[in-house]
mmCIF file of C-alpha atoms in Angstrom:
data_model
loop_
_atom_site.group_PDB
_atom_site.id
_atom_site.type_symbol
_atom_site.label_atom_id
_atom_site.label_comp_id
_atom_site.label_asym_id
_atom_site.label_seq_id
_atom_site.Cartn_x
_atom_site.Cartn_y
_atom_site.Cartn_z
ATOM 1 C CA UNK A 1 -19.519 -5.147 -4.665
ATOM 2 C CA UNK A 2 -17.562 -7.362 -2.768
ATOM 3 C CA UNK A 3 -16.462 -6.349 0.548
ATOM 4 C CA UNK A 4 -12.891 -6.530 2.776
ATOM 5 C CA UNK A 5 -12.364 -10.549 2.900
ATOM 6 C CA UNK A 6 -8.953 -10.342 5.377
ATOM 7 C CA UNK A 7 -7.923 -8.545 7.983
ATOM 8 C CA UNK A 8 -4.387 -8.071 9.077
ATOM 9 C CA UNK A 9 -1.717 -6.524 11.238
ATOM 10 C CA UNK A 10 1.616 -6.610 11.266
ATOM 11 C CA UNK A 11 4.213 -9.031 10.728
ATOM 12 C CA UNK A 12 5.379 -9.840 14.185
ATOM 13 C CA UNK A 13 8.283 -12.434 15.555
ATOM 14 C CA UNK A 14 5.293 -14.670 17.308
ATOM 15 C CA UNK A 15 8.424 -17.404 18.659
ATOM 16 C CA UNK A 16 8.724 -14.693 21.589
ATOM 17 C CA UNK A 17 4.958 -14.620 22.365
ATOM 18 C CA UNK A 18 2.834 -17.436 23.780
ATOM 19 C CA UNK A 19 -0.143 -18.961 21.827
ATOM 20 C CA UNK A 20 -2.562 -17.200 24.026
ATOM 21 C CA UNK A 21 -1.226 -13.450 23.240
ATOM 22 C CA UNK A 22 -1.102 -14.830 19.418
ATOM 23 C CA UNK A 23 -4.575 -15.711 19.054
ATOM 24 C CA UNK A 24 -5.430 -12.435 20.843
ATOM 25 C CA UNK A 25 -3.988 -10.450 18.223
ATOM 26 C CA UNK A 26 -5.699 -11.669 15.513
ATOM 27 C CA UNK A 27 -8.420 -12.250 17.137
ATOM 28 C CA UNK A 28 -8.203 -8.018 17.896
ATOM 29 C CA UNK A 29 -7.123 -7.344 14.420
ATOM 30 C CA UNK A 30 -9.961 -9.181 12.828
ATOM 31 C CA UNK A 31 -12.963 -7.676 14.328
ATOM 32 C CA UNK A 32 -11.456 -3.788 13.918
ATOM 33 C CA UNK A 33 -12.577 -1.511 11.017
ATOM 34 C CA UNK A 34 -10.464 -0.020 8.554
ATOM 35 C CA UNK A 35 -12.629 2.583 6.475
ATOM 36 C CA UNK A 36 -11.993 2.167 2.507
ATOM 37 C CA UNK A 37 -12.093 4.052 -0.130
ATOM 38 C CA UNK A 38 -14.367 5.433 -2.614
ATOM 39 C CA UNK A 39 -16.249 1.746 -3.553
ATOM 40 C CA UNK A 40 -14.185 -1.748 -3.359
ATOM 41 C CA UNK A 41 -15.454 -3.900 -6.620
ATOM 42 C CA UNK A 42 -13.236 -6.420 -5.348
ATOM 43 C CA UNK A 43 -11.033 -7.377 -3.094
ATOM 44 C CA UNK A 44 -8.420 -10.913 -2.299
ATOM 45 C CA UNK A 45 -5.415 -11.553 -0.896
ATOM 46 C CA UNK A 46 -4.539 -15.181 -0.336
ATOM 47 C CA UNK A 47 -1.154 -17.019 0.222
ATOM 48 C CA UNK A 48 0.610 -20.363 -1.343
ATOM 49 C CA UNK A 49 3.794 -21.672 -0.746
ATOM 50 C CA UNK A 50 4.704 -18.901 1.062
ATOM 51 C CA UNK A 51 4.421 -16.340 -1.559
ATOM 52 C CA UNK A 52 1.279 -13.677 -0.966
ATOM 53 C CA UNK A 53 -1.177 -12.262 -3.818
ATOM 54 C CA UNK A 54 -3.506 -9.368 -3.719
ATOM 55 C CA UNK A 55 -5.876 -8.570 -5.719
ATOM 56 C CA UNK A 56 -8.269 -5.646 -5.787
ATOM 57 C CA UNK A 57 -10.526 -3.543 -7.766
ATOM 58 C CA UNK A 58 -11.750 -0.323 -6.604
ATOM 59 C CA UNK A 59 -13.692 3.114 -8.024
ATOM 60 C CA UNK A 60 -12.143 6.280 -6.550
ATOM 61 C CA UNK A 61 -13.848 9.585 -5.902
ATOM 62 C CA UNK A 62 -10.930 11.501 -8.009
ATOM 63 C CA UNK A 63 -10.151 12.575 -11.411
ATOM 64 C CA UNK A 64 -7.798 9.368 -12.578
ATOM 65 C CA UNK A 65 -5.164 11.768 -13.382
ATOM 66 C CA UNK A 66 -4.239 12.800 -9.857
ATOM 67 C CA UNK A 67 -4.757 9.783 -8.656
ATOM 68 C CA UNK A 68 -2.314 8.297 -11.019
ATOM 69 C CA UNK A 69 0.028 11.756 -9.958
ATOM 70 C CA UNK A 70 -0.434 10.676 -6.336
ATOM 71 C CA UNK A 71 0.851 6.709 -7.053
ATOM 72 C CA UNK A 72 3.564 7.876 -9.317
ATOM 73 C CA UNK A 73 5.190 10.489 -6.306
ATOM 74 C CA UNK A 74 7.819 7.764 -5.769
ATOM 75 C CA UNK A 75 9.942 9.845 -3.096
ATOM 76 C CA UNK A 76 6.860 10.568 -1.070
ATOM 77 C CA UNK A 77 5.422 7.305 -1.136
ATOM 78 C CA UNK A 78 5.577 7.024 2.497
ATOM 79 C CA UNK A 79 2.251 9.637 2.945
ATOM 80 C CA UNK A 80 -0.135 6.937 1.555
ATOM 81 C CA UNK A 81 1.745 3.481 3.053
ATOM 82 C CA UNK A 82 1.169 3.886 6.756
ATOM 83 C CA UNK A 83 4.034 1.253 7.271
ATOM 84 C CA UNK A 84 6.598 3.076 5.157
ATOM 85 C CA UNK A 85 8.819 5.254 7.046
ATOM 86 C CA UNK A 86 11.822 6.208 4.980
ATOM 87 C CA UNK A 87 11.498 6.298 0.664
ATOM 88 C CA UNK A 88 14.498 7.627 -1.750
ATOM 89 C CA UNK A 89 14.904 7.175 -5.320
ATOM 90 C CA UNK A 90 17.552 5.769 -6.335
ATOM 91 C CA UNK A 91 20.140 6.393 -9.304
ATOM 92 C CA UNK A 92 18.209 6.405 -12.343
ATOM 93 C CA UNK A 93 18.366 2.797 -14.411
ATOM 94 C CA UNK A 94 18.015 2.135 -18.331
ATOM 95 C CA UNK A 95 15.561 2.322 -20.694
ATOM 96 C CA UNK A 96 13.235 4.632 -18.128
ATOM 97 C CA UNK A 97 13.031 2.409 -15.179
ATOM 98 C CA UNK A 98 12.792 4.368 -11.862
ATOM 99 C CA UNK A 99 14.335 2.861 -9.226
ATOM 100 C CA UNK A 100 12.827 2.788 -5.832
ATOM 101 C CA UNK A 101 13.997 2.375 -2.449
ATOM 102 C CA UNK A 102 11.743 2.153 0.752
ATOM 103 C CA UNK A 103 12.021 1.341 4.493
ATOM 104 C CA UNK A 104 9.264 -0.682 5.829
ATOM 105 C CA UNK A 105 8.431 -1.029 9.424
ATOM 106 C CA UNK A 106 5.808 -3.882 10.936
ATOM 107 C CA UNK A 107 5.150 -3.356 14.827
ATOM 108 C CA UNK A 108 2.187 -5.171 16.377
ATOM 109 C CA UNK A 109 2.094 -4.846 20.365
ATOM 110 C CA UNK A 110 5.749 -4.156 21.739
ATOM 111 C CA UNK A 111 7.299 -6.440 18.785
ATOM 112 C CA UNK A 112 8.323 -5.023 15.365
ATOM 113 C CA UNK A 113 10.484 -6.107 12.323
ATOM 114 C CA UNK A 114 12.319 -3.751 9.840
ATOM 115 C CA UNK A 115 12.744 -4.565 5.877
ATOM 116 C CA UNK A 116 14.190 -3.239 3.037
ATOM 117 C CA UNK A 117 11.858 -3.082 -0.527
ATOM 118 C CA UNK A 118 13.856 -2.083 -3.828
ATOM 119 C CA UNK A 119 11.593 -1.805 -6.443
ATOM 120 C CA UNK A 120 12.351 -1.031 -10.267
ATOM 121 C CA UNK A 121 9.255 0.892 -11.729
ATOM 122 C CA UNK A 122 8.057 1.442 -15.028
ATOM 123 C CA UNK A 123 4.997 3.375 -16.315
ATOM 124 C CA UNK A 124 4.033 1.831 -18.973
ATOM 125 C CA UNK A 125 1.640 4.424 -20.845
ATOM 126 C CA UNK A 126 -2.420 4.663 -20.388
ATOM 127 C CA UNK A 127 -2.168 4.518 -16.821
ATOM 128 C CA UNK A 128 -0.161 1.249 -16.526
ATOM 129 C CA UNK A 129 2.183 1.211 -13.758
ATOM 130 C CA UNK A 130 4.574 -2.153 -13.117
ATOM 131 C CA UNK A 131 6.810 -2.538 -10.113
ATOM 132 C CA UNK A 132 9.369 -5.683 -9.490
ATOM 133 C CA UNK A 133 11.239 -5.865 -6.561
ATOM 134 C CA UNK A 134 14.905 -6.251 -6.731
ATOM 135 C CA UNK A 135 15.732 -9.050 -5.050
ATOM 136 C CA UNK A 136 19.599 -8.421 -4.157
ATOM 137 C CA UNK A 137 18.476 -4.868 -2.302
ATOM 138 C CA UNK A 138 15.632 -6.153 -1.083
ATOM 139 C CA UNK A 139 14.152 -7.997 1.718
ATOM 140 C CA UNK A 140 12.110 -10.061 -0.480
ATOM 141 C CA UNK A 141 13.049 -13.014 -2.965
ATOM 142 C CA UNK A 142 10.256 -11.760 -5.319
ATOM 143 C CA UNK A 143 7.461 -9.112 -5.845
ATOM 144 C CA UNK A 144 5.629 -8.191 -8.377
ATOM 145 C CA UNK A 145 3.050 -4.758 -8.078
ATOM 146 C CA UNK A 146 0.970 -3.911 -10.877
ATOM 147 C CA UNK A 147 -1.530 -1.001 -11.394
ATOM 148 C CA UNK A 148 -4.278 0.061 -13.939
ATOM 149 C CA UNK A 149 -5.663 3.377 -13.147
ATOM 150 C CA UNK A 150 -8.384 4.730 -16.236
ATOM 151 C CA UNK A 151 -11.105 7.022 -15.927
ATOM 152 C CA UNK A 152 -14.698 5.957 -15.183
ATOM 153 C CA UNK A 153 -17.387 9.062 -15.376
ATOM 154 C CA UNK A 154 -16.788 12.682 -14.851
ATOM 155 C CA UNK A 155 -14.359 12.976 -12.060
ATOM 156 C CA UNK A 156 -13.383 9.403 -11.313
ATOM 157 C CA UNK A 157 -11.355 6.450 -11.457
ATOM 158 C CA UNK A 158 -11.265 3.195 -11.594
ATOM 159 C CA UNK A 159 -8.503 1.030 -10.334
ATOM 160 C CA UNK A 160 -6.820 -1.827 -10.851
ATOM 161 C CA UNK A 161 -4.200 -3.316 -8.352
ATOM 162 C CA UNK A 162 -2.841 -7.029 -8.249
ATOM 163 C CA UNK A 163 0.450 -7.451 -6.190
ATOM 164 C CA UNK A 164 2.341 -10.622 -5.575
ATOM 165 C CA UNK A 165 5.065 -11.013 -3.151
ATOM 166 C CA UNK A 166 7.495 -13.635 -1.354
ATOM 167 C CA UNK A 167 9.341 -12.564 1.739
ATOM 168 C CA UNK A 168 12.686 -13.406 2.330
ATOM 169 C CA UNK A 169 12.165 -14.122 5.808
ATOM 170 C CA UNK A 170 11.484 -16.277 8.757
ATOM 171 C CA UNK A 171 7.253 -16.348 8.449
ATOM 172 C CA UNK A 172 5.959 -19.023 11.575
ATOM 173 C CA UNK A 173 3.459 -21.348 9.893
ATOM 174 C CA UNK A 174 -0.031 -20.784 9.954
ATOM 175 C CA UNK A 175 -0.187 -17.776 12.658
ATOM 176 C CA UNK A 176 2.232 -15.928 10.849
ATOM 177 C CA UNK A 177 0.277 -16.177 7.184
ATOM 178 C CA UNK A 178 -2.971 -15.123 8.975
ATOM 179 C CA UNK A 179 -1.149 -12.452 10.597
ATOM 180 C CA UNK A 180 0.459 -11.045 7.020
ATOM 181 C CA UNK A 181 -2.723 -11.651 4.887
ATOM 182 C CA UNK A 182 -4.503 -9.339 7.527
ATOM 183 C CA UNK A 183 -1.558 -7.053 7.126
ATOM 184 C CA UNK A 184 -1.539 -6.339 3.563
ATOM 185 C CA UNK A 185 -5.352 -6.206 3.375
ATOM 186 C CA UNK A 186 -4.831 -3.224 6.568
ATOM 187 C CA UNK A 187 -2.396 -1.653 4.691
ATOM 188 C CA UNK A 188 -3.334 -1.881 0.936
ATOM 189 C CA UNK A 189 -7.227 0.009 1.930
ATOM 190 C CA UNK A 190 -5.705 2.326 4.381
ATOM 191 C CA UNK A 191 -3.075 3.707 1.517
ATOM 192 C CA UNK A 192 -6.504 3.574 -1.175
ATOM 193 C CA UNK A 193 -8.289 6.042 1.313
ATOM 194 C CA UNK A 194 -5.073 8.079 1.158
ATOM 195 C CA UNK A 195 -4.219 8.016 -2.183
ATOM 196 C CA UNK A 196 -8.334 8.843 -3.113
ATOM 197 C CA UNK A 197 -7.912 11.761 -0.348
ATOM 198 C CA UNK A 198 -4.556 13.528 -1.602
ATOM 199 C CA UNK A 199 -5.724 13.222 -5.053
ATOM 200 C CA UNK A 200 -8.934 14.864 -4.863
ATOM 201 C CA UNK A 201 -7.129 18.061 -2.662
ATOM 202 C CA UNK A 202 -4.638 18.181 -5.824
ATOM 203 C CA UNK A 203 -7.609 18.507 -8.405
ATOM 204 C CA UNK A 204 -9.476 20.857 -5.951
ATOM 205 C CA UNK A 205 -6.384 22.977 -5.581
ATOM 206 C CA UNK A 206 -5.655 22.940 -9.226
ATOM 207 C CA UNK A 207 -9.406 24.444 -10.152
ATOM 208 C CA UNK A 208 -8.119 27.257 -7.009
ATOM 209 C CA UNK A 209 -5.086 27.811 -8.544
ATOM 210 C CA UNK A 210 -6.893 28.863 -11.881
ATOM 211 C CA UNK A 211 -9.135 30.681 -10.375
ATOM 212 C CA UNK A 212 -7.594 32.658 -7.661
ATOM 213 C CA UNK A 213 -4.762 35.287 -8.468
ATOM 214 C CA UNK A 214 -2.935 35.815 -4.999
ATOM 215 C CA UNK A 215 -2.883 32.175 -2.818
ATOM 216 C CA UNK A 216 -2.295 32.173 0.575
ATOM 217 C CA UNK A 217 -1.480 29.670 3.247
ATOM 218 C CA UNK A 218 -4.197 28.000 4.770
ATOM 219 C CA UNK A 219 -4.840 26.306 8.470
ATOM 220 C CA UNK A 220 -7.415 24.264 7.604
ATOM 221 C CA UNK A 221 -6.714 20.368 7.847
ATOM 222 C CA UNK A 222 -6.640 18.633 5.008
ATOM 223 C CA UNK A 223 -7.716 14.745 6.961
ATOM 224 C CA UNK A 224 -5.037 13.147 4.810
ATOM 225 C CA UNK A 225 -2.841 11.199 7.322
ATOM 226 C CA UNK A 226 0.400 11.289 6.638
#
């Protein structure tokens, strides 16, 4: 098992801060915690010529069919991607591709940047799912998101996720890589632990469903943000 190697926040327009406050940041944003989910096998995310990979392998505590039902709820993406604020799906395209629109949202301190992410998706069949970013629609020259999702043992999953992407914007040198490398890595286990979370209450409330003749609403919290 190999454990979280960056640690990021959010992509921030460091030209209006000094080098003091910018070192401060990361410095903050590397020594917090972000809790992950089920096991990480693996995890990388590394950055050449401005274009950002991530790589990671993890087991989740859910059957591998909600948890592939919880990644493929395109227009509610925004419940597992804390930095997602607005999704829509988009006209559909040929040959089954799903079309995907979402508003992104980076704030770190008092300083934030907005960006647009089109994506065209296609599930390829036994648990394959392949995004590309549009670049056109999209705040991003490139981007690439794959996912492998497949069962391992009774009740869980193991998953697959490699994601490259190059933005289409201003990025300072050096600060600003450290500061999107720790980003991605904050974002990519916080939406894991969500994704693991909302698809185990989907299998639990399916086995309910079956069970019980007459639901009724319920109070209790479910701990999934978002």
């Amino acid at each position: 098992m190999v454990d979280a190697v960056d640690h990021d926040s959010c992509l921030v327009p460091v030209s209006r801060t000094d080098w003091h406050f910018r070192y401060f940041l990361v410095a903050l944003v590397f020594f917090s915690n972000i809790s992950l989910a089920g096991q990480l096998e693996a995890i990388s995310i590394t950055e050449s010529g401005g274009q950002y990979e991530a790589r990671i392998v993890a087991l989740f505590d859910a059957p591998a069919e909600y948890v592939y039902g919880v990644i493929t709820d395109y227009k509610h993406i925004y419940r597992i991607n804390p930095s997602i604020v607005e999704s829509e799906l988009l006209s559909p395209q040929e040959d089954g591709v799903i079309r995907v629109r979402n508003r992104i949202e980076h704030c770190i301190a008092i300083f934030c940047i907005e960006v647009e992410m089109v994506e065209d998706v296609v599930e390829v069949g036994d648990g394959h799912i392949v995004a590309t970013t549009v670049p056109e629609l999209s705040s991003f020259e490139s981007g690439t998101v794959m996912w492998h999702i497949r069962p391992f043992g009774e009740g869980r999953a193991r998953v697959q996720y490699r994601a490259s992407m190059k933005p289409g914007f201003f990025i300072p040198p050096v600060i600003g890589s450290l500061i999107i490398k720790s980003r991605l890595r904050e974002e990519i286990t916080i939406s894991f632990s969500r994704i693991e979370c909302h698809a185990t209450i989907m299998a639990k409330k399916d086995i309910e469903d079956k069970t019980v003749s007459v639901a009724r609403r319920s109070g209790e919290n479910t701990g999934c943000a978002g």
